[in-house]
Amino acid sequence: MTSVTNGGDRADARRNRAKMLSAAGEAFAQQGLDVPLGEIARRAGVGAGTVYRHFPTKQALLEAVFVQHLEELVASGEQRMARFAPAQAFFGFLLDVVQKSDLRGHICDVIAEDASWPRPMLRASVQRFRQVLTALLHAAQRAGGVRADIGPDDVVSITAGCVSMLAARRDRAAGHRLVQLVLDGLRTPAAVTEQLAFRDSAVGVCADCGARLPLQATGRPARYCGATCRQRARRRRLAG
């Protein structure tokens, strides 16, 4: 009975941690880094004491949220390597990085500005991210889809610039178009001339608001990010 109880306690702790990280990510994105831990606890549906037991300081919580962000990107990159052609996988990954990092902008800012980062856990996630990015880049270069004079550091800097550019634009569709133009500069001249598809076949942007649509393993690719955009587009069609 004790082992069953302990197993249940651990499962509850894992669920609470996942809820807190999700709530923290949303709160930091919406309200900035000054949001109190009590507000994060409220969003997660747990007590403030539970948050402090898992994350004694806000800095510890920030690190955990950013580690989760990087691990999600690593998983996305690995999935793309297994499913798509090299250039398609590389550019799809960069779009994923830009979109998801834009949503984590406040967290990215504090990591970049604080000289004490990265901590050991975050350093390991950064290393895994770099490994996946480098593998995707080199595969795309060997396939002739990306310029040979581009290195991983160049890609990181260009991607960070795209995140800042997207965050500065209120018109999301226009922002994504600018990101595409910048990333197209990484292609080989032959690939640009052939006008290869920028996005992979399973990923795109909402036809109404321009927001990124999630990667879908099966089924028909979505055209809209949700019911609101779908209904708005339908009203425009009917009005026309």
CSV table of N, CA, C and O in Angstrom, one decimal, residues 137-229:
chain,number,residue,atom,x,y,z
A,137,LEU,N,21.1,21.7,-39.9
A,137,LEU,CA,21.8,22.6,-40.8
A,137,LEU,C,22.8,21.8,-41.7
A,137,LEU,O,22.7,22.0,-42.9
A,138,HIS,N,23.6,20.9,-41.1
A,138,HIS,CA,24.5,20.2,-42.0
A,138,HIS,C,23.8,19.2,-42.9
A,138,HIS,O,24.3,19.1,-44.1
A,139,ALA,N,22.7,18.6,-42.5
A,139,ALA,CA,22.0,17.8,-43.4
A,139,ALA,C,21.4,18.6,-44.6
A,139,ALA,O,21.5,18.1,-45.8
A,140,ALA,N,20.9,19.8,-44.3
A,140,ALA,CA,20.3,20.6,-45.4
A,140,ALA,C,21.4,21.1,-46.3
A,140,ALA,O,21.2,21.2,-47.5
A,141,GLN,N,22.6,21.4,-45.7
A,141,GLN,CA,23.7,21.8,-46.6
A,141,GLN,C,24.2,20.7,-47.5
A,141,GLN,O,24.5,20.9,-48.7
A,142,ARG,N,24.3,19.5,-46.9
A,142,ARG,CA,24.7,18.3,-47.8
A,142,ARG,C,23.7,18.1,-48.9
A,142,ARG,O,24.1,17.6,-50.0
A,143,ALA,N,22.5,18.4,-48.6
A,143,ALA,CA,21.4,18.2,-49.7
A,143,ALA,C,21.4,19.3,-50.7
A,143,ALA,O,20.6,19.2,-51.6
A,144,GLY,N,22.2,20.3,-50.4
A,144,GLY,CA,22.2,21.5,-51.4
A,144,GLY,C,21.1,22.5,-51.2
A,144,GLY,O,20.9,23.3,-52.1
A,145,GLY,N,20.4,22.5,-50.0
A,145,GLY,CA,19.3,23.4,-49.8
A,145,GLY,C,19.7,24.6,-49.0
A,145,GLY,O,18.9,25.6,-49.0
A,146,VAL,N,20.9,24.6,-48.4
A,146,VAL,CA,21.3,25.8,-47.6
A,146,VAL,C,22.8,26.1,-48.0
A,146,VAL,O,23.6,25.2,-48.2
A,147,ARG,N,23.0,27.4,-47.9
A,147,ARG,CA,24.4,27.9,-48.3
A,147,ARG,C,25.5,27.2,-47.5
A,147,ARG,O,25.3,27.0,-46.2
A,148,ALA,N,26.6,27.0,-48.1
A,148,ALA,CA,27.7,26.3,-47.4
A,148,ALA,C,28.4,27.2,-46.5
A,148,ALA,O,29.2,26.7,-45.6
A,149,ASP,N,28.3,28.5,-46.6
A,149,ASP,CA,29.1,29.4,-45.8
A,149,ASP,C,28.4,29.9,-44.6
A,149,ASP,O,28.8,30.8,-43.9
A,150,ILE,N,27.3,29.2,-44.2
A,150,ILE,CA,26.5,29.5,-43.0
A,150,ILE,C,26.9,28.5,-41.9
A,150,ILE,O,26.9,27.3,-42.2
A,151,GLY,N,27.1,29.0,-40.7
A,151,GLY,CA,27.4,28.1,-39.6
A,151,GLY,C,26.3,28.2,-38.5
A,151,GLY,O,25.4,29.0,-38.6
A,152,PRO,N,26.3,27.3,-37.5
A,152,PRO,CA,25.3,27.3,-36.5
A,152,PRO,C,25.2,28.6,-35.7
A,152,PRO,O,24.1,29.0,-35.4
A,153,ASP,N,26.3,29.3,-35.5
A,153,ASP,CA,26.3,30.6,-34.8
A,153,ASP,C,25.5,31.6,-35.6
A,153,ASP,O,24.8,32.4,-35.1
A,154,ASP,N,25.8,31.5,-36.9
A,154,ASP,CA,25.0,32.4,-37.8
A,154,ASP,C,23.5,32.2,-37.8
A,154,ASP,O,22.7,33.1,-37.7
A,155,VAL,N,23.2,30.9,-37.7
A,155,VAL,CA,21.7,30.6,-37.7
A,155,VAL,C,21.1,31.0,-36.4
A,155,VAL,O,20.0,31.6,-36.4
A,156,VAL,N,21.8,30.9,-35.3
A,156,VAL,CA,21.3,31.3,-34.0
A,156,VAL,C,21.0,32.8,-34.0
A,156,VAL,O,20.0,33.3,-33.6
A,157,SER,N,22.0,33.6,-34.5
A,157,SER,CA,21.9,35.0,-34.5
A,157,SER,C,20.8,35.5,-35.4
A,157,SER,O,20.0,36.4,-35.1
A,158,ILE,N,20.7,34.9,-36.6
A,158,ILE,CA,19.6,35.2,-37.6
A,158,ILE,C,18.3,34.9,-37.0
A,158,ILE,O,17.3,35.7,-37.1
A,159,THR,N,18.1,33.7,-36.4
A,159,THR,CA,16.9,33.3,-35.8
A,159,THR,C,16.5,34.3,-34.6
A,159,THR,O,15.3,34.7,-34.5
A,160,ALA,N,17.4,34.7,-33.8
A,160,ALA,CA,17.1,35.6,-32.7
A,160,ALA,C,16.7,37.0,-33.3
A,160,ALA,O,15.7,37.6,-32.8
A,161,GLY,N,17.3,37.4,-34.4
A,161,GLY,CA,16.8,38.6,-35.1
A,161,GLY,C,15.4,38.5,-35.6
A,161,GLY,O,14.6,39.4,-35.5
A,162,CYS,N,15.1,37.3,-36.1
A,162,CYS,CA,13.7,37.1,-36.6
A,162,CYS,C,12.7,37.1,-35.5
A,162,CYS,O,11.6,37.6,-35.7
A,163,VAL,N,13.1,36.6,-34.3
A,163,VAL,CA,12.2,36.6,-33.2
A,163,VAL,C,11.9,38.1,-32.8
A,163,VAL,O,10.7,38.5,-32.5
A,164,SER,N,12.9,38.9,-32.7
A,164,SER,CA,12.7,40.3,-32.4
A,164,SER,C,11.9,41.1,-33.4
A,164,SER,O,11.0,41.9,-33.1
A,165,MET,N,12.1,40.7,-34.7
A,165,MET,CA,11.4,41.4,-35.8
A,165,MET,C,9.9,41.0,-35.7
A,165,MET,O,9.0,41.8,-35.9
A,166,LEU,N,9.6,39.7,-35.5
A,166,LEU,CA,8.2,39.3,-35.4
A,166,LEU,C,7.5,39.9,-34.2
A,166,LEU,O,6.4,40.3,-34.3
A,167,ALA,N,8.2,40.0,-33.1
A,167,ALA,CA,7.6,40.6,-31.9
A,167,ALA,C,7.3,42.1,-32.1
A,167,ALA,O,6.4,42.6,-31.4
A,168,ALA,N,8.0,42.7,-33.0
A,168,ALA,CA,7.8,44.2,-33.2
A,168,ALA,C,6.7,44.5,-34.1
A,168,ALA,O,6.2,45.6,-34.2
A,169,ARG,N,6.1,43.5,-34.8
A,169,ARG,CA,5.1,43.7,-35.8
A,169,ARG,C,3.7,43.3,-35.2
A,169,ARG,O,3.5,42.2,-34.7
A,170,ARG,N,2.8,44.2,-35.2
A,170,ARG,CA,1.4,43.9,-34.8
A,170,ARG,C,0.7,43.0,-35.8
A,170,ARG,O,-0.2,42.2,-35.4
A,171,ASP,N,1.0,43.2,-37.1
A,171,ASP,CA,0.4,42.4,-38.1
A,171,ASP,C,1.2,41.1,-38.2
A,171,ASP,O,2.3,41.1,-38.8
A,172,ARG,N,0.6,40.1,-37.7
A,172,ARG,CA,1.3,38.8,-37.6
A,172,ARG,C,1.6,38.2,-39.0
A,172,ARG,O,2.7,37.7,-39.2
A,173,ALA,N,0.7,38.3,-39.9
A,173,ALA,CA,0.9,37.8,-41.2
A,173,ALA,C,2.1,38.5,-41.9
A,173,ALA,O,2.9,37.9,-42.5
A,174,ALA,N,2.1,39.8,-41.7
A,174,ALA,CA,3.2,40.6,-42.3
A,174,ALA,C,4.5,40.3,-41.6
A,174,ALA,O,5.6,40.2,-42.3
A,175,GLY,N,4.5,40.0,-40.3
A,175,GLY,CA,5.7,39.6,-39.6
A,175,GLY,C,6.2,38.3,-40.1
A,175,GLY,O,7.4,38.1,-40.3
A,176,HIS,N,5.3,37.3,-40.3
A,176,HIS,CA,5.8,36.0,-40.8
A,176,HIS,C,6.3,36.1,-42.2
A,176,HIS,O,7.3,35.4,-42.6
A,177,ARG,N,5.8,37.0,-43.0
A,177,ARG,CA,6.3,37.2,-44.4
A,177,ARG,C,7.8,37.8,-44.3
A,177,ARG,O,8.6,37.3,-45.1
A,178,LEU,N,8.0,38.7,-43.4
A,178,LEU,CA,9.4,39.2,-43.2
A,178,LEU,C,10.3,38.1,-42.8
A,178,LEU,O,11.5,38.0,-43.2
A,179,VAL,N,9.9,37.3,-41.8
A,179,VAL,CA,10.7,36.2,-41.4
A,179,VAL,C,11.0,35.3,-42.5
A,179,VAL,O,12.2,34.8,-42.7
A,180,GLN,N,10.1,35.0,-43.4
A,180,GLN,CA,10.3,34.1,-44.5
A,180,GLN,C,11.4,34.7,-45.4
A,180,GLN,O,12.3,34.0,-45.9
A,181,LEU,N,11.3,36.0,-45.7
A,181,LEU,CA,12.2,36.7,-46.5
A,181,LEU,C,13.6,36.6,-46.0
A,181,LEU,O,14.6,36.4,-46.7
A,182,VAL,N,13.8,36.8,-44.7
A,182,VAL,CA,15.1,36.7,-44.0
A,182,VAL,C,15.6,35.3,-44.1
A,182,VAL,O,16.8,35.1,-44.5
A,183,LEU,N,14.8,34.3,-43.8
A,183,LEU,CA,15.3,32.9,-43.8
A,183,LEU,C,15.6,32.4,-45.2
A,183,LEU,O,16.4,31.5,-45.4
A,184,ASP,N,14.9,32.9,-46.2
A,184,ASP,CA,15.1,32.6,-47.6
A,184,ASP,C,16.6,32.9,-48.0
A,184,ASP,O,17.1,32.3,-48.9
A,185,GLY,N,17.1,33.9,-47.3
A,185,GLY,CA,18.5,34.3,-47.6
A,185,GLY,C,19.5,33.2,-47.2
A,185,GLY,O,20.7,33.3,-47.6
A,186,LEU,N,19.1,32.2,-46.4
A,186,LEU,CA,20.0,31.1,-46.1
A,186,LEU,C,20.1,30.0,-47.2
A,186,LEU,O,20.9,29.2,-47.2
A,187,ARG,N,19.1,30.1,-48.1
A,187,ARG,CA,19.1,29.1,-49.2
A,187,ARG,C,20.2,29.3,-50.2
A,187,ARG,O,20.8,30.4,-50.4
A,188,THR,N,20.6,28.2,-50.9
A,188,THR,CA,21.5,28.3,-52.0
A,188,THR,C,20.8,29.0,-53.1
A,188,THR,O,19.6,29.0,-53.2
A,189,PRO,N,21.6,29.6,-54.0
A,189,PRO,CA,20.9,30.3,-55.1
A,189,PRO,C,20.1,29.4,-56.0
A,189,PRO,O,19.0,29.8,-56.4
A,190,ALA,N,20.5,28.1,-56.1
A,190,ALA,CA,19.7,27.2,-56.9
A,190,ALA,C,18.4,26.9,-56.2
A,190,ALA,O,17.3,26.8,-56.9
A,191,ALA,N,18.4,26.8,-54.9
A,191,ALA,CA,17.1,26.5,-54.2
A,191,ALA,C,16.2,27.6,-54.3
A,191,ALA,O,15.0,27.5,-54.4
A,192,VAL,N,16.7,28.9,-54.2
A,192,VAL,CA,15.8,30.1,-54.3
A,192,VAL,C,15.2,30.1,-55.7
A,192,VAL,O,14.1,30.4,-55.9
A,193,THR,N,16.0,29.8,-56.8
A,193,THR,CA,15.6,29.9,-58.1
A,193,THR,C,14.5,28.8,-58.4
A,193,THR,O,13.5,29.1,-59.1
A,194,GLU,N,14.6,27.7,-57.7
A,194,GLU,CA,13.6,26.6,-57.9
A,194,GLU,C,12.3,26.9,-57.1
A,194,GLU,O,11.3,26.3,-57.3
A,195,GLN,N,12.4,28.0,-56.2
A,195,GLN,CA,11.2,28.3,-55.4
A,195,GLN,C,10.7,27.2,-54.6
A,195,GLN,O,9.5,26.8,-54.7
A,196,LEU,N,11.6,26.5,-53.9
A,196,LEU,CA,11.1,25.4,-53.1
A,196,LEU,C,10.2,25.9,-52.0
A,196,LEU,O,10.3,27.0,-51.5
A,197,ALA,N,9.3,25.0,-51.6
A,197,ALA,CA,8.3,25.3,-50.5
A,197,ALA,C,9.0,25.7,-49.3
A,197,ALA,O,9.9,25.0,-48.8
A,198,PHE,N,8.7,26.8,-48.7
A,198,PHE,CA,9.3,27.3,-47.5
A,198,PHE,C,8.9,26.5,-46.3
A,198,PHE,O,9.7,26.1,-45.4
A,199,ARG,N,7.6,26.3,-46.2
A,199,ARG,CA,7.1,25.5,-45.0
A,199,ARG,C,6.9,24.1,-45.4
A,199,ARG,O,6.7,23.7,-46.6
A,200,ASP,N,7.0,23.2,-44.4
A,200,ASP,CA,6.8,21.8,-44.7
A,200,ASP,C,5.3,21.6,-44.9
A,200,ASP,O,4.5,22.4,-44.6
A,201,SER,N,5.0,20.4,-45.5
A,201,SER,CA,3.6,20.2,-46.0
A,201,SER,C,2.6,20.1,-44.9
A,201,SER,O,1.4,20.2,-45.1
A,202,ALA,N,3.1,19.9,-43.6
A,202,ALA,CA,2.2,19.7,-42.5
A,202,ALA,C,2.0,21.0,-41.6
A,202,ALA,O,1.3,21.0,-40.7
A,203,VAL,N,2.8,22.0,-42.0
A,203,VAL,CA,2.8,23.2,-41.1
A,203,VAL,C,2.6,24.4,-41.9
A,203,VAL,O,3.1,24.6,-43.0
A,204,GLY,N,1.8,25.3,-41.4
A,204,GLY,CA,1.6,26.6,-42.1
A,204,GLY,C,1.2,27.7,-41.1
A,204,GLY,O,1.4,27.6,-39.9
A,205,VAL,N,0.5,28.7,-41.6
A,205,VAL,CA,0.0,29.7,-40.8
A,205,VAL,C,-1.5,29.8,-41.0
A,205,VAL,O,-2.1,29.5,-42.0
A,206,CYS,N,-2.2,30.4,-40.0
A,206,CYS,CA,-3.7,30.6,-40.1
A,206,CYS,C,-4.0,31.5,-41.3
A,206,CYS,O,-3.4,32.6,-41.5
A,207,ALA,N,-4.9,31.1,-42.1
A,207,ALA,CA,-5.3,31.8,-43.3
A,207,ALA,C,-6.0,33.2,-43.0
A,207,ALA,O,-6.1,34.0,-43.8
A,208,ASP,N,-6.4,33.3,-41.7
A,208,ASP,CA,-7.0,34.6,-41.3
A,208,ASP,C,-6.1,35.5,-40.6
A,208,ASP,O,-5.9,36.7,-40.9
A,209,CYS,N,-5.4,35.0,-39.5
A,209,CYS,CA,-4.6,35.9,-38.6
A,209,CYS,C,-3.1,35.8,-38.8
A,209,CYS,O,-2.3,36.6,-38.3
A,210,GLY,N,-2.7,34.7,-39.5
A,210,GLY,CA,-1.3,34.5,-39.7
A,210,GLY,C,-0.5,33.8,-38.6
A,210,GLY,O,0.7,33.6,-38.7
A,211,ALA,N,-1.2,33.3,-37.6
A,211,ALA,CA,-0.6,32.6,-36.5
A,211,ALA,C,-0.1,31.3,-36.9
A,211,ALA,O,-0.7,30.6,-37.8
A,212,ARG,N,1.0,30.8,-36.3
A,212,ARG,CA,1.5,29.5,-36.7
A,212,ARG,C,0.5,28.4,-36.3
A,212,ARG,O,-0.1,28.4,-35.3
A,213,LEU,N,0.4,27.4,-37.2
A,213,LEU,CA,-0.4,26.2,-37.0
A,213,LEU,C,0.5,25.1,-36.5
A,213,LEU,O,1.6,24.9,-37.0
A,214,PRO,N,0.0,24.2,-35.6
A,214,PRO,CA,0.9,23.2,-35.0
A,214,PRO,C,1.1,22.1,-36.1
A,214,PRO,O,0.4,21.9,-37.0
A,215,LEU,N,2.3,21.4,-35.9
A,215,LEU,CA,2.6,20.2,-36.7
A,215,LEU,C,1.6,19.1,-36.5
A,215,LEU,O,1.3,18.8,-35.3
A,216,GLN,N,1.0,18.6,-37.5
A,216,GLN,CA,0.1,17.5,-37.4
A,216,GLN,C,0.6,16.2,-38.0
A,216,GLN,O,1.2,16.2,-39.1
A,217,ALA,N,0.6,15.1,-37.2
A,217,ALA,CA,1.1,13.9,-37.7
A,217,ALA,C,0.2,13.2,-38.7
A,217,ALA,O,0.7,12.6,-39.6
A,218,THR,N,-1.1,13.4,-38.6
A,218,THR,CA,-2.0,12.8,-39.5
A,218,THR,C,-3.1,13.7,-39.8
A,218,THR,O,-3.3,14.8,-39.1
A,219,GLY,N,-4.0,13.4,-40.8
A,219,GLY,CA,-5.2,14.1,-41.0
A,219,GLY,C,-4.9,15.3,-42.0
A,219,GLY,O,-3.8,15.6,-42.4
A,220,ARG,N,-6.0,16.0,-42.3
A,220,ARG,CA,-6.0,17.1,-43.2
A,220,ARG,C,-5.3,18.3,-42.5
A,220,ARG,O,-5.7,18.7,-41.4
A,221,PRO,N,-4.4,19.0,-43.2
A,221,PRO,CA,-3.8,20.2,-42.6
A,221,PRO,C,-4.8,21.3,-42.3
A,221,PRO,O,-5.8,21.5,-43.1
A,222,ALA,N,-4.7,21.9,-41.1
A,222,ALA,CA,-5.7,22.9,-40.7
A,222,ALA,C,-5.4,24.2,-41.5
A,222,ALA,O,-4.3,24.5,-41.9
A,223,ARG,N,-6.5,25.0,-41.7
A,223,ARG,CA,-6.3,26.3,-42.4
A,223,ARG,C,-6.4,27.4,-41.4
A,223,ARG,O,-5.9,28.5,-41.6
A,224,TYR,N,-7.1,27.2,-40.2
A,224,TYR,CA,-7.3,28.2,-39.3
A,224,TYR,C,-6.8,27.8,-37.9
A,224,TYR,O,-6.9,26.6,-37.6
A,225,CYS,N,-6.4,28.8,-37.0
A,225,CYS,CA,-5.9,28.4,-35.7
A,225,CYS,C,-7.1,28.1,-34.7
A,225,CYS,O,-6.8,27.6,-33.6
A,226,GLY,N,-8.3,28.5,-35.0
A,226,GLY,CA,-9.4,28.2,-34.1
A,226,GLY,C,-10.7,28.7,-34.7
A,226,GLY,O,-10.8,29.1,-35.9
A,227,ALA,N,-11.8,28.5,-33.9
A,227,ALA,CA,-13.1,28.7,-34.4
A,227,ALA,C,-13.4,30.2,-34.8
A,227,ALA,O,-14.1,30.5,-35.7
A,228,THR,N,-12.7,31.1,-34.0
A,228,THR,CA,-12.9,32.5,-34.2
A,228,THR,C,-12.5,32.9,-35.6
A,228,THR,O,-13.2,33.6,-36.4
A,229,CYS,N,-11.3,32.5,-36.0
A,229,CYS,CA,-10.7,32.8,-37.3
A,229,CYS,C,-11.5,32.2,-38.4
A,229,CYS,O,-11.8,32.7,-39.5
